[in-house]
Tab-separated table of C-alpha atoms and ligand atoms in Angstrom:
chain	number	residue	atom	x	y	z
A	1	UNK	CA	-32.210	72.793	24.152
A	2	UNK	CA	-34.591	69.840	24.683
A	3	UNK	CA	-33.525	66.018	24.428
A	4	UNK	CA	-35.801	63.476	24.237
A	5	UNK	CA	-34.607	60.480	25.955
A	6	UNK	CA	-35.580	56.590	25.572
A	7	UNK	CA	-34.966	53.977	28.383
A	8	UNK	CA	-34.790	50.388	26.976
A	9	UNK	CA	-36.255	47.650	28.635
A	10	UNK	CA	-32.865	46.772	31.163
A	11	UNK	CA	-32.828	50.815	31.817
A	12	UNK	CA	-36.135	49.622	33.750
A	13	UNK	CA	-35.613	46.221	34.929
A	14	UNK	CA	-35.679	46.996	39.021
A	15	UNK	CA	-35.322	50.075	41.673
A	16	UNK	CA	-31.565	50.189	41.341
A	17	UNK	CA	-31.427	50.544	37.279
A	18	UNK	CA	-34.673	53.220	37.940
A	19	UNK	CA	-32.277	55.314	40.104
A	20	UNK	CA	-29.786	55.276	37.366
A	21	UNK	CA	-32.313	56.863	35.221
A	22	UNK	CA	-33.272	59.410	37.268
A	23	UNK	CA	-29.913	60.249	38.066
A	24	UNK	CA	-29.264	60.590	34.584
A	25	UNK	CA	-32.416	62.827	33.858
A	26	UNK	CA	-31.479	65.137	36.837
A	27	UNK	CA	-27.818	65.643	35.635
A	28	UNK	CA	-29.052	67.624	32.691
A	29	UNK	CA	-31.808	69.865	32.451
A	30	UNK	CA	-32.064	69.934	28.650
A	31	UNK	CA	-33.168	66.083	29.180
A	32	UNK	CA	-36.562	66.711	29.691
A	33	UNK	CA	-39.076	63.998	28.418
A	34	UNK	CA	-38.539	60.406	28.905
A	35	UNK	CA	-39.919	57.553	27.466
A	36	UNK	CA	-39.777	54.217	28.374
A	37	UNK	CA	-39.828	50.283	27.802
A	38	UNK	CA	-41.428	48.047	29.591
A	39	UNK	CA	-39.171	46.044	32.358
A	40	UNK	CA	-36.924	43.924	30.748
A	41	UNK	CA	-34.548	40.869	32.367
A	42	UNK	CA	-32.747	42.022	35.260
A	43	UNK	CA	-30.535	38.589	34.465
A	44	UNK	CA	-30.024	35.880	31.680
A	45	UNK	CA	-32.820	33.080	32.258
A	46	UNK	CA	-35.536	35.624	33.295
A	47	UNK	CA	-38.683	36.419	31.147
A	48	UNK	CA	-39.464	39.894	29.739
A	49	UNK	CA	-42.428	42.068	31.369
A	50	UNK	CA	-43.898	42.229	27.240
A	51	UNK	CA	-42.949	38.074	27.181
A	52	UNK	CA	-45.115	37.584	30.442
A	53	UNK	CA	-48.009	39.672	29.052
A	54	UNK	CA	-48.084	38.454	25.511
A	55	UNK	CA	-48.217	34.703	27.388
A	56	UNK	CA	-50.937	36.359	29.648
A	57	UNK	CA	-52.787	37.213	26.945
A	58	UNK	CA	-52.884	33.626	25.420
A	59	UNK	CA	-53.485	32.400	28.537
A	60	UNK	CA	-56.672	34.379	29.092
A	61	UNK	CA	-57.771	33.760	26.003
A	62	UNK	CA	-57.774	29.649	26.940
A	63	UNK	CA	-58.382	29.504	29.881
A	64	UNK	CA	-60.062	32.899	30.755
A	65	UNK	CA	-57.414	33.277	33.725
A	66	UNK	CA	-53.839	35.008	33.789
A	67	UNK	CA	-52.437	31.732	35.144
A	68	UNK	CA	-49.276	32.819	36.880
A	69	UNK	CA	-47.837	35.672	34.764
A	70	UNK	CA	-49.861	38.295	35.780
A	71	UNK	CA	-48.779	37.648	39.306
A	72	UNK	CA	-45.385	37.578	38.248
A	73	UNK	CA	-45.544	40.921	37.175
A	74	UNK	CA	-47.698	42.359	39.869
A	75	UNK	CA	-44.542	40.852	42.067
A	76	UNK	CA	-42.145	42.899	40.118
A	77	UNK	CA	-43.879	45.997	39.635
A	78	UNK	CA	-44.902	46.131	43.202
A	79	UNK	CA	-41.164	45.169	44.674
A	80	UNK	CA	-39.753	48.170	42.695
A	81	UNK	CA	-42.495	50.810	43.901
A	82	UNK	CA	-41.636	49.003	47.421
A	83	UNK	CA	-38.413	49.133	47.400
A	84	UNK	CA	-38.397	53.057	45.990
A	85	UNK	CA	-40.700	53.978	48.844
A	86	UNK	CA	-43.625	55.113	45.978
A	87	UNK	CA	-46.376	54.927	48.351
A	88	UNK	CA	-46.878	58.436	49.002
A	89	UNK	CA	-46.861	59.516	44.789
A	90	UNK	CA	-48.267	56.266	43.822
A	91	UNK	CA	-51.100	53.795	44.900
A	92	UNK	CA	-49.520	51.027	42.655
A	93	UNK	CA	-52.020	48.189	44.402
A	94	UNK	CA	-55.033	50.194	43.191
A	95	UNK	CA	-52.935	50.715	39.867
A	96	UNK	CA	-52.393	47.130	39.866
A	97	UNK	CA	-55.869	46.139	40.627
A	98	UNK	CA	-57.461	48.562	37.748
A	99	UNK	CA	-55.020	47.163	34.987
A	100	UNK	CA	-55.758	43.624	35.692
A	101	UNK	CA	-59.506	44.390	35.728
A	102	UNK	CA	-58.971	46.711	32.307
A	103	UNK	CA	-57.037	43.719	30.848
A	104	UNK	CA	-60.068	41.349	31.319
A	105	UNK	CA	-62.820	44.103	30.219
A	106	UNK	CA	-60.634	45.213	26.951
A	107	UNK	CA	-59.644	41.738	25.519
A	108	UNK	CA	-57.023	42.954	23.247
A	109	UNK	CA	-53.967	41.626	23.248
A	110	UNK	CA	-52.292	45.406	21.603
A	111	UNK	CA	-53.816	46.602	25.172
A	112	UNK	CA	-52.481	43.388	27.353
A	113	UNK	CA	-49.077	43.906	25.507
A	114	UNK	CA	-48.878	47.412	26.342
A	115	UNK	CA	-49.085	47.459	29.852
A	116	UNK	CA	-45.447	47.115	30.657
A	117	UNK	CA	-44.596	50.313	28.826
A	118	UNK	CA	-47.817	52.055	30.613
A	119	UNK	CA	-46.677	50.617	34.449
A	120	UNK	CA	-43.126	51.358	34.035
A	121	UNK	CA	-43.802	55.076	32.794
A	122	UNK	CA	-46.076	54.785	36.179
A	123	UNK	CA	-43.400	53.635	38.274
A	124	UNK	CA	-40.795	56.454	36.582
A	125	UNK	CA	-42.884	59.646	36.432
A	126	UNK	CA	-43.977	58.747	40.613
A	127	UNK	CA	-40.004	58.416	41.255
A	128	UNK	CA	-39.241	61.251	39.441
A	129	UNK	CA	-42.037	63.331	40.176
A	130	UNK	CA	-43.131	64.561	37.160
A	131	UNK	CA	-46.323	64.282	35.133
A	132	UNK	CA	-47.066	60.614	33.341
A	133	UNK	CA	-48.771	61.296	29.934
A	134	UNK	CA	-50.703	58.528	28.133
A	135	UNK	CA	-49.458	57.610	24.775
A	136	UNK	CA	-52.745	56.265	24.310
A	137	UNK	CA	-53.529	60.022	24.057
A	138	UNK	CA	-50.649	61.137	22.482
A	139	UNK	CA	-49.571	58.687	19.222
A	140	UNK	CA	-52.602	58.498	16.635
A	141	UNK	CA	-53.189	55.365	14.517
A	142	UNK	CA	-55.113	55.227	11.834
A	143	UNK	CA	-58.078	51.636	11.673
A	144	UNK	CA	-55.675	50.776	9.405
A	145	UNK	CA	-52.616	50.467	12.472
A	146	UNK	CA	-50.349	52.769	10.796
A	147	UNK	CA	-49.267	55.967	11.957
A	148	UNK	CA	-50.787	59.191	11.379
A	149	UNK	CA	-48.090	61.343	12.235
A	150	UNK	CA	-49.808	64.326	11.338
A	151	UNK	CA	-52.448	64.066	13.623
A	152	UNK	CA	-49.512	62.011	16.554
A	153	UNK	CA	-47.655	65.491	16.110
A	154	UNK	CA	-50.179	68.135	16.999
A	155	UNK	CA	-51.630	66.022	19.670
A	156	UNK	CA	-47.749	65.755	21.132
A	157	UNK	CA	-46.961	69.347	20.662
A	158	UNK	CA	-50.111	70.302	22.596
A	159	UNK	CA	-49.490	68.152	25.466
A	160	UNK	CA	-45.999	68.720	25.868
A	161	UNK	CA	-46.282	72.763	25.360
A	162	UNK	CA	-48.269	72.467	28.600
A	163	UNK	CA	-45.355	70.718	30.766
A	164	UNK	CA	-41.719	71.291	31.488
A	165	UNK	CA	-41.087	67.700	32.096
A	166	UNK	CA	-43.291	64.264	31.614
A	167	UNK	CA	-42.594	60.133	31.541
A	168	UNK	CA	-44.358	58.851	28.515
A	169	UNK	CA	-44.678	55.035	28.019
A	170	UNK	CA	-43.390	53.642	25.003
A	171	UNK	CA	-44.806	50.983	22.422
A	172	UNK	CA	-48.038	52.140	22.349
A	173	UNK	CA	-50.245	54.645	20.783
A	174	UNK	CA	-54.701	54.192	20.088
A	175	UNK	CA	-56.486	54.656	17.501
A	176	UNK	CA	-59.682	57.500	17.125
A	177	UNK	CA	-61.805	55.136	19.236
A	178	UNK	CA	-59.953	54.389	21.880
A	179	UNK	CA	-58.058	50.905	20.840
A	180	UNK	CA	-54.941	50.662	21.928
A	181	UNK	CA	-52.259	49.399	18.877
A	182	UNK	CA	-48.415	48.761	19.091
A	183	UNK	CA	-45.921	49.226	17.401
A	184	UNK	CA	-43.585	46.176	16.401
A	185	UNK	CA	-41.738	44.526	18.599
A	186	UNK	CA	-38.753	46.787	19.988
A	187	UNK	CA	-40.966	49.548	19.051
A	188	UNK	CA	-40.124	51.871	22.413
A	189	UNK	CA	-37.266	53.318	20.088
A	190	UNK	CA	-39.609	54.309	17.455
A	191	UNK	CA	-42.344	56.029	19.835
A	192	UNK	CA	-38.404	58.134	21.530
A	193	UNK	CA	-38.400	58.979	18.021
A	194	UNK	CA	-41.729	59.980	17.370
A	195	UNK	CA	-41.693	62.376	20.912
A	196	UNK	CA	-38.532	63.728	19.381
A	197	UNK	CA	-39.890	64.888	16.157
A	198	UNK	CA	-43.007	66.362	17.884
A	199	UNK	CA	-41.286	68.176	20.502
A	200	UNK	CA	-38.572	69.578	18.045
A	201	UNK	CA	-35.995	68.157	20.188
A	202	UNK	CA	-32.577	68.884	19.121
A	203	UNK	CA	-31.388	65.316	20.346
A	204	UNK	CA	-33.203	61.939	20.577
A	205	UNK	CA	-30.862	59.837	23.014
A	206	UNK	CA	-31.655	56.234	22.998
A	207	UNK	CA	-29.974	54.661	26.712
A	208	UNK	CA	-29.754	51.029	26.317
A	209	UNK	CA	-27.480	48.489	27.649
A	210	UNK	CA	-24.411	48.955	25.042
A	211	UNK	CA	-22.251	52.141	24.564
A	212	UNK	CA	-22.932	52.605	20.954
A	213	UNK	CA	-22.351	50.748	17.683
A	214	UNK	CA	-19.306	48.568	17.095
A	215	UNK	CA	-17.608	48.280	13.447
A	216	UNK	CA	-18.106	44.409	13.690
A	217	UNK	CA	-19.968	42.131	15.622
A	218	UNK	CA	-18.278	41.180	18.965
A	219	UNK	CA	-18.833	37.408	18.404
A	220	UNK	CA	-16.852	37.800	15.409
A	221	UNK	CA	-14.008	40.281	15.627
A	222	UNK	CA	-12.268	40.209	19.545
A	223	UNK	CA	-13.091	43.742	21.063
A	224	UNK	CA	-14.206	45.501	17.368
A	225	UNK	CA	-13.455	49.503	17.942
A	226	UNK	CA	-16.618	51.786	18.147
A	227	UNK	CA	-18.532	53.771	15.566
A	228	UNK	CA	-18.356	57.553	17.095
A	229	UNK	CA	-20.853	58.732	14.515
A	230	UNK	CA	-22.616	57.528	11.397
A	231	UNK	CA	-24.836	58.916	9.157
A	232	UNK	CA	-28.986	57.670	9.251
A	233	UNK	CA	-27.584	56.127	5.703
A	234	UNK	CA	-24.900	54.495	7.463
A	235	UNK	CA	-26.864	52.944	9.988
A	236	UNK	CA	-29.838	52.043	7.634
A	237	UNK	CA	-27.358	49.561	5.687
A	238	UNK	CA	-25.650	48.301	8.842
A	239	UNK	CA	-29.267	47.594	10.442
A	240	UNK	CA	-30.552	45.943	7.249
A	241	UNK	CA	-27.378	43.901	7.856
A	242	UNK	CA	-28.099	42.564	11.912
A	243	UNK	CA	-26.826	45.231	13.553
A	244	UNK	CA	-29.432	45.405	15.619
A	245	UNK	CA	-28.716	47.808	18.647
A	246	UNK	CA	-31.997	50.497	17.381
A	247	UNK	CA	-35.185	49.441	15.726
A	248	UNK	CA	-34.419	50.783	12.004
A	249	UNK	CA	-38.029	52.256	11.341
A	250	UNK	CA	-36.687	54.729	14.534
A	251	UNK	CA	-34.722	56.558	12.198
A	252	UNK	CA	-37.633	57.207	9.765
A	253	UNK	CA	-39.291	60.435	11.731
A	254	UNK	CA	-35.833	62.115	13.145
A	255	UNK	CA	-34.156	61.586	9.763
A	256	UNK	CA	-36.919	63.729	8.341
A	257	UNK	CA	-36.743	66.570	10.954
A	258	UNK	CA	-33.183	66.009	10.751
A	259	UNK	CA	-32.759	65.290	14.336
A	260	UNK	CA	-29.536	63.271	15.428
A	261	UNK	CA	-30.149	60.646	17.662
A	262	UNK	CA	-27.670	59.143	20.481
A	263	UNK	CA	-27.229	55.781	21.372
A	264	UNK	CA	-25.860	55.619	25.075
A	265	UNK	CA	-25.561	53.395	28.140
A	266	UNK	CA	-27.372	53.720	31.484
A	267	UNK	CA	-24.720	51.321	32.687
A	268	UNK	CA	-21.797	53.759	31.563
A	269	UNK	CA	-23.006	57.243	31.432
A	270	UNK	CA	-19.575	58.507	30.950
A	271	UNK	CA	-19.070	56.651	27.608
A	272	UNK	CA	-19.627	58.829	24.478
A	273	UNK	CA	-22.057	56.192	22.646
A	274	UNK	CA	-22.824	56.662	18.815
A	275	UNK	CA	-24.375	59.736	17.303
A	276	UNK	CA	-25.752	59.506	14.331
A	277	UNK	CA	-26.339	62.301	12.103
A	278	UNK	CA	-27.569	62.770	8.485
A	279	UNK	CA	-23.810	63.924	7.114
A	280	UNK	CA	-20.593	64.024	8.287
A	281	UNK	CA	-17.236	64.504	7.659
A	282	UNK	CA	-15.004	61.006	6.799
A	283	UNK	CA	-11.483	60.467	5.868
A	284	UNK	CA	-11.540	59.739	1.833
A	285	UNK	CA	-10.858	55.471	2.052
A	286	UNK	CA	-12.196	54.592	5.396
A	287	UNK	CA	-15.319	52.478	5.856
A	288	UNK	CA	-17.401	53.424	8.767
A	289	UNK	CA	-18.523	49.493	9.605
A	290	UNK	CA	-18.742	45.986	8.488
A	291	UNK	CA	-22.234	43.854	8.729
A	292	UNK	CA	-23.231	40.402	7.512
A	293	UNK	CA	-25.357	37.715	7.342
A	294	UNK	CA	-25.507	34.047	6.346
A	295	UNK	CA	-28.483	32.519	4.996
A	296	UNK	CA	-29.054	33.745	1.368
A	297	UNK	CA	-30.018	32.169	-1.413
A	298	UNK	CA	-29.160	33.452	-5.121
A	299	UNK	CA	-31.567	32.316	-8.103
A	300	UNK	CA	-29.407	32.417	-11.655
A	301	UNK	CA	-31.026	33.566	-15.008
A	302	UNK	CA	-29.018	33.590	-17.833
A	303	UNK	CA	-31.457	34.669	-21.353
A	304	UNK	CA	-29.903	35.825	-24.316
A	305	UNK	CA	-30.692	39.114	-25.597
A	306	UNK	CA	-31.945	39.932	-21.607
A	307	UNK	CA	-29.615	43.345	-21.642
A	308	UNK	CA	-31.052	44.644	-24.695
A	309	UNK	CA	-34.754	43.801	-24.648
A	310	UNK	CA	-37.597	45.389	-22.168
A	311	UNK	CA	-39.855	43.691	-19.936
A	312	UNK	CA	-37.825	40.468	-18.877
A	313	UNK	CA	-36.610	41.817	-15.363
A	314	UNK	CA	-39.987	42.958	-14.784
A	315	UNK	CA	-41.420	39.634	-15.448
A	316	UNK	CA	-38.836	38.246	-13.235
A	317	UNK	CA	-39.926	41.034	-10.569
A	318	UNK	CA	-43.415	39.655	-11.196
A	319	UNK	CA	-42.724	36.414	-10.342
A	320	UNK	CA	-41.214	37.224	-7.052
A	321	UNK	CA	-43.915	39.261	-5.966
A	322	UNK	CA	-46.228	36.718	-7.613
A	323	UNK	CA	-44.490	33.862	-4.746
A	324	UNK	CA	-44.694	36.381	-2.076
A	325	UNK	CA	-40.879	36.260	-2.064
A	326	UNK	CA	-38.903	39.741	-1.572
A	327	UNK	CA	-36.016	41.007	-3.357
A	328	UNK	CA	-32.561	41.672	-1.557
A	329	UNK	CA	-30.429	42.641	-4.028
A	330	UNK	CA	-30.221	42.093	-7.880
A	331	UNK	CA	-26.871	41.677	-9.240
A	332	UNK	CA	-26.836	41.612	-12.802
A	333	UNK	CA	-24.076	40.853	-15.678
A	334	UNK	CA	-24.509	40.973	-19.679
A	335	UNK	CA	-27.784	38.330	-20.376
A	336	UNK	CA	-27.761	37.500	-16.919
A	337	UNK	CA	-29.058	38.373	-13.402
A	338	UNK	CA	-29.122	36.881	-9.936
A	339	UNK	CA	-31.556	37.238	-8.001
A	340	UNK	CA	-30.542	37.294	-3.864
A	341	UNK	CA	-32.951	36.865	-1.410
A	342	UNK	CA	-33.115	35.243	2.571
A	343	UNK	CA	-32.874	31.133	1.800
A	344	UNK	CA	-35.733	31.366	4.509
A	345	UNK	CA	-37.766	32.944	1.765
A	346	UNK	CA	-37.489	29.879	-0.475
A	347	UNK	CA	-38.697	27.097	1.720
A	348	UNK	CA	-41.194	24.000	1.048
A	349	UNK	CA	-40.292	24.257	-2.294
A	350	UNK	CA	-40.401	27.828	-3.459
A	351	UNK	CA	-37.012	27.592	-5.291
A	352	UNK	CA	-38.068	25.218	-7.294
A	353	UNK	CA	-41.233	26.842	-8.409
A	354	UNK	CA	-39.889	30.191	-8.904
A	355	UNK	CA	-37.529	28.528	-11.367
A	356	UNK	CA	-40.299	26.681	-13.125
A	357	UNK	CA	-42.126	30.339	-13.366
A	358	UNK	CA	-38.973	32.067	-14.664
A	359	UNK	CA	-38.441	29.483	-17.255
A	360	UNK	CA	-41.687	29.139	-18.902
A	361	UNK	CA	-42.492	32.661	-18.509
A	362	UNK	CA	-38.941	34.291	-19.859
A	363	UNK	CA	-37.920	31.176	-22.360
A	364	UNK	CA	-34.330	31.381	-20.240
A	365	UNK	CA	-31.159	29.187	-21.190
A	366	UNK	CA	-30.119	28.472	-18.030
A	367	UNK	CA	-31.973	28.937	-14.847
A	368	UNK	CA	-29.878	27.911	-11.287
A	369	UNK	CA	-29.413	28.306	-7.747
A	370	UNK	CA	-26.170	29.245	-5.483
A	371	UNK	CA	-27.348	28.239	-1.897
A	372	UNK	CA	-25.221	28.699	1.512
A	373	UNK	CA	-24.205	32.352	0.627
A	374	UNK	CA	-23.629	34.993	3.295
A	375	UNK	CA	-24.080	38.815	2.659
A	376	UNK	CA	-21.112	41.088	4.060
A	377	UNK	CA	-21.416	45.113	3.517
A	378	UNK	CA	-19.086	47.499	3.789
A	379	UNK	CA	-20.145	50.310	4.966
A	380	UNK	CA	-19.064	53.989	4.811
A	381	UNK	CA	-19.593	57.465	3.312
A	382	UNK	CA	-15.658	57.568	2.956
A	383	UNK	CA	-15.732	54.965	0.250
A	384	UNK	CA	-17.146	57.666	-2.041
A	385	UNK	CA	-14.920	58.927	-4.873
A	386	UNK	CA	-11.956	57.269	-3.190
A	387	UNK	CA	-9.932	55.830	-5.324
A	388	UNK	CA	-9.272	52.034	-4.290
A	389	UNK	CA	-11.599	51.212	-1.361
A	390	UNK	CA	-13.481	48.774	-2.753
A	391	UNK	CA	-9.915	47.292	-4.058
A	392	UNK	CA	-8.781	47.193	-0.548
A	393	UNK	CA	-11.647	45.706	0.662
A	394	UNK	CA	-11.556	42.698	-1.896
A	395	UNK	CA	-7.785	42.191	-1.450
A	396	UNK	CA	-8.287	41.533	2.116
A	397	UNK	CA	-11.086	38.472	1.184
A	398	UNK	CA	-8.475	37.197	-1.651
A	399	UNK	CA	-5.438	37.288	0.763
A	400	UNK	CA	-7.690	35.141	3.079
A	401	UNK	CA	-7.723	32.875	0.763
A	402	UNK	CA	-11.897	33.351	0.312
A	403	UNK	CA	-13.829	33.422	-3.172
A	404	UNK	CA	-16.341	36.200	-3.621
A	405	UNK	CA	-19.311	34.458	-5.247
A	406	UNK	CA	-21.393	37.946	-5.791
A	407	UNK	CA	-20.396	41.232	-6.042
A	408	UNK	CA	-23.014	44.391	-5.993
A	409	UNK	CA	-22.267	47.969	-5.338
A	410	UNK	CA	-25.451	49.628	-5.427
A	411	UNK	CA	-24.163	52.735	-3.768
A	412	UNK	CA	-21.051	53.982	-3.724
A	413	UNK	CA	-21.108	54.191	-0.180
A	414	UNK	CA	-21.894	50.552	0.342
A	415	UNK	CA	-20.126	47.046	-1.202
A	416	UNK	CA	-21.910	44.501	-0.937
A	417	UNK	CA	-20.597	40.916	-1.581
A	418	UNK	CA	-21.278	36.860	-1.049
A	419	UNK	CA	-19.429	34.746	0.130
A	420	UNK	CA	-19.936	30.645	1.120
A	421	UNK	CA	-21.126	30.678	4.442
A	422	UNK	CA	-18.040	28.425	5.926
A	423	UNK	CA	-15.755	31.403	5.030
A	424	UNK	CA	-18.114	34.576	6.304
A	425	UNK	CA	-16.113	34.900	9.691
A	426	UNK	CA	-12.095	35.009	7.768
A	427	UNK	CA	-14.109	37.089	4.994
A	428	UNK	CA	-15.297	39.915	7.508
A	429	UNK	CA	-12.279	39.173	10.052
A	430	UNK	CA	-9.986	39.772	6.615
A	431	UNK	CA	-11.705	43.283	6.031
A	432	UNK	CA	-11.955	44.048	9.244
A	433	UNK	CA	-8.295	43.763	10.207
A	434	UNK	CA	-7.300	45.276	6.877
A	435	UNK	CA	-9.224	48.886	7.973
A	436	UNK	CA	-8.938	48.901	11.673
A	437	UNK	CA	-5.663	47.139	12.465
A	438	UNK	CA	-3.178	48.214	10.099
B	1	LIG	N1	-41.478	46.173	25.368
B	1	LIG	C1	-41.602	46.038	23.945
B	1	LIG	C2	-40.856	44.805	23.468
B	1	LIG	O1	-40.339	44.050	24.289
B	1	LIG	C3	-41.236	47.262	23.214
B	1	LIG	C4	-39.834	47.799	23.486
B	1	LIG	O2	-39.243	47.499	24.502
B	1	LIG	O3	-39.327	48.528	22.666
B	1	LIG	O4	-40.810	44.545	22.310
């Protein structure tokens, strides 16, 4: 058995949250390669280690000195080795010294940025005492920055055939000569993921500060219940949604190798977390959770004869790609179609031009907008082939008194459904209390 386990940014914050991981690696043999963020806040108010070097870098770039972030991190990294008593595994002033100088010699920001993940994997494989392996040698980009995951998994099965046990920095990976890239931001979760695949581990567990997935969001619903398992379809739709405990391109590489992934808490241990997995069994009716958003705009096309002729939705299609503008969903009736998309999208004027577009290009009728929307899905395998869970689901929104302004059910795992933004919090508190309370 071999689990692959990712440490989030708070998992590293200072000495005491580094014992917790090592305590947690040592309780369980099968855990055997780690990789980690970069120190995050050890309370509200403070900066990020990746914040302090991303300012660092701008910094240098002005002024040609660190001003006082680098120094801020030199204090941190140096208080934890301290306070661990590292000195005998790990020189961390020389290690210190030789990053600065690196940072100044380099002058990349991808390499400035990813020295957080690369002195915390330090810090963790001296504490642990096992080997530290680069992922500057291990995760292959291509000039182009994206992944070659060929190449990122023969270079990670090599390395890792050779040791039990190793501390690999997340974040970061380099391209064939030697730059060092990063992932997006958050991207730790999807280098855990990438270590999984290539090590064929049987679990990717992601520790974090939360025990897991709730149905709702907390700020909504008072103390939601918890999502034991969902499916990487599941998730996908909840993520899309702002449920944003993983980074959603994590799921891309363990979906494929169909390897379930964990999320747990370094602050809990005990808890049982979410696993999700890519099927499982669900209770015919039940929804698995509920996610929304506010801030969508819907444009309105109504063109006779649209339903029976080919080529207008393309054109409309066109358009939007045309204005740069992407597509969220496309609910569509008889000769007519709205088009939903982030209001963000549609700034400076971009409504009113894609309406201009539409119009001369399609020869509409009536061309409008709906603004102020907000985008609740339902989520859940169980909603397939069961008769009346969608029905129970828009009861709940008409006994609180709340008009649906869209309905689309692209899946039928998924409904998805606008409402005005004032009435988003009854809307989801309505569904939420119809499938978890009663
Ligand atoms: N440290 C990086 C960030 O703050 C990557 C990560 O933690 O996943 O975005």
């Amino acid at each position: 058995m071999i689990k692959v386990c990712k440490f989030g940014g708070t998992s590293m914050a200072c000495a005491e949250t580094l014992r917790r991981v090592k305590e947690i690696l040592q309780s369980d043999p099968s855990r055997r390669y780690a990789v980690v963020s970069a120190p995050g806040k050890r309370f509200g108010g403070e900066r990020k280690v990746t914040d302090l070097l991303y300012e660092a870098h701008r910094e240098l770039e002005r002024t040609g000195n660190f001003g006082e972030n680098f120094e801020k991190i030199k204090i941190r990294i140096k208080g934890v080795s301290d306070e661990l008593r590292l000195e005998k595994s790990l020189d961390t002033d020389a290690l210190l010294r030789a990053t600065e100088r690196e940072i100044k010699e380099r002058k990349s920001e991808a390499f400035t940025v990813s020295r957080g993940e690369y002195l915390a994997a330090k810090l963790m494989a001296a504490y642990q005492g096992v080997p530290f392996l680069d992922a500057a040698d291990l995760i292959v980009f291509r000039g182009d920055g994206t992944l070659d995951e060929a190449a990122t998994d023969r270079k990670i099965a090599k390395a890792l055939k050779e040791t039990e046990r190793a501390v690999i920095p997340g974040f970061y990976g380099a391209d064939e000569k030697g730059n060092v890239v990063c992932f997006p931001r958050g991207g730790s979760d999807i280098s855990g993921a990438v270590v999984a695949r290539a090590a064929g581990a049987d679990l990717y567990e992601n520790w974090t500060d939360v025990s897991g997935f709730l149905v709702c969001d907390p700020r909504i619903v008072e103390n939601p219940a918890k999502i034991e398992t969902l499916t990487y379809r599941e998730l996908r739709t909840l993520s899309y949604m702002g449920a944003s405990v993983l980074h959603i391109e994590t799921l891309f590489p363990v979906r494929e190798a169909g390897i379930p992934i964990r999320i747990l808490n370094t602050f809990r241990p005990e808890d049982k977390g979410t696993t999700i997995v890519k099927s499982r069994k669900t209770a015919a009716g039940t929804i698995a959770g509920l996610a929304g958003k506010k801030g969508y705009t819907a444009i309105c096309i109504e063109k006779t004869l649209l339903s029976d002729r080919v080529g207008g939705v393309r054109k409309i299609l066109e358009i939007l790609d045309g204005n740069g503008v992407p597509l969220c969903l496309l609910p569509s009736g008889i000769d007519r179609i709205s088009v939903l998309t982030e209001s963000e999208h549609l700034r400076g004027g971009k409504a009113e031009k894609l309406m201009r577009e539409i119009e001369g290009e399609l020869r509409t009728e009536r061309v409008w907008t709906m603004t102020g929307l907000a985008l609740i899905a339902a989520v859940g395998q169980g909603m397939q082939g069961s008769v009346g869970a969608a029905a129970r689901v828009l009861k709940a929104v008409a006994q609180a008194g709340v008009n649906v302004r869209l309905i689309d059910q692209g899946s039928q795992e998924e409904l998805l459904f606008c409402v005005d933004e004032g009435d988003f919090e009854r809307a989801l508190r309505a569904v939420y209390e119809e499938f978890f309370i009663r």
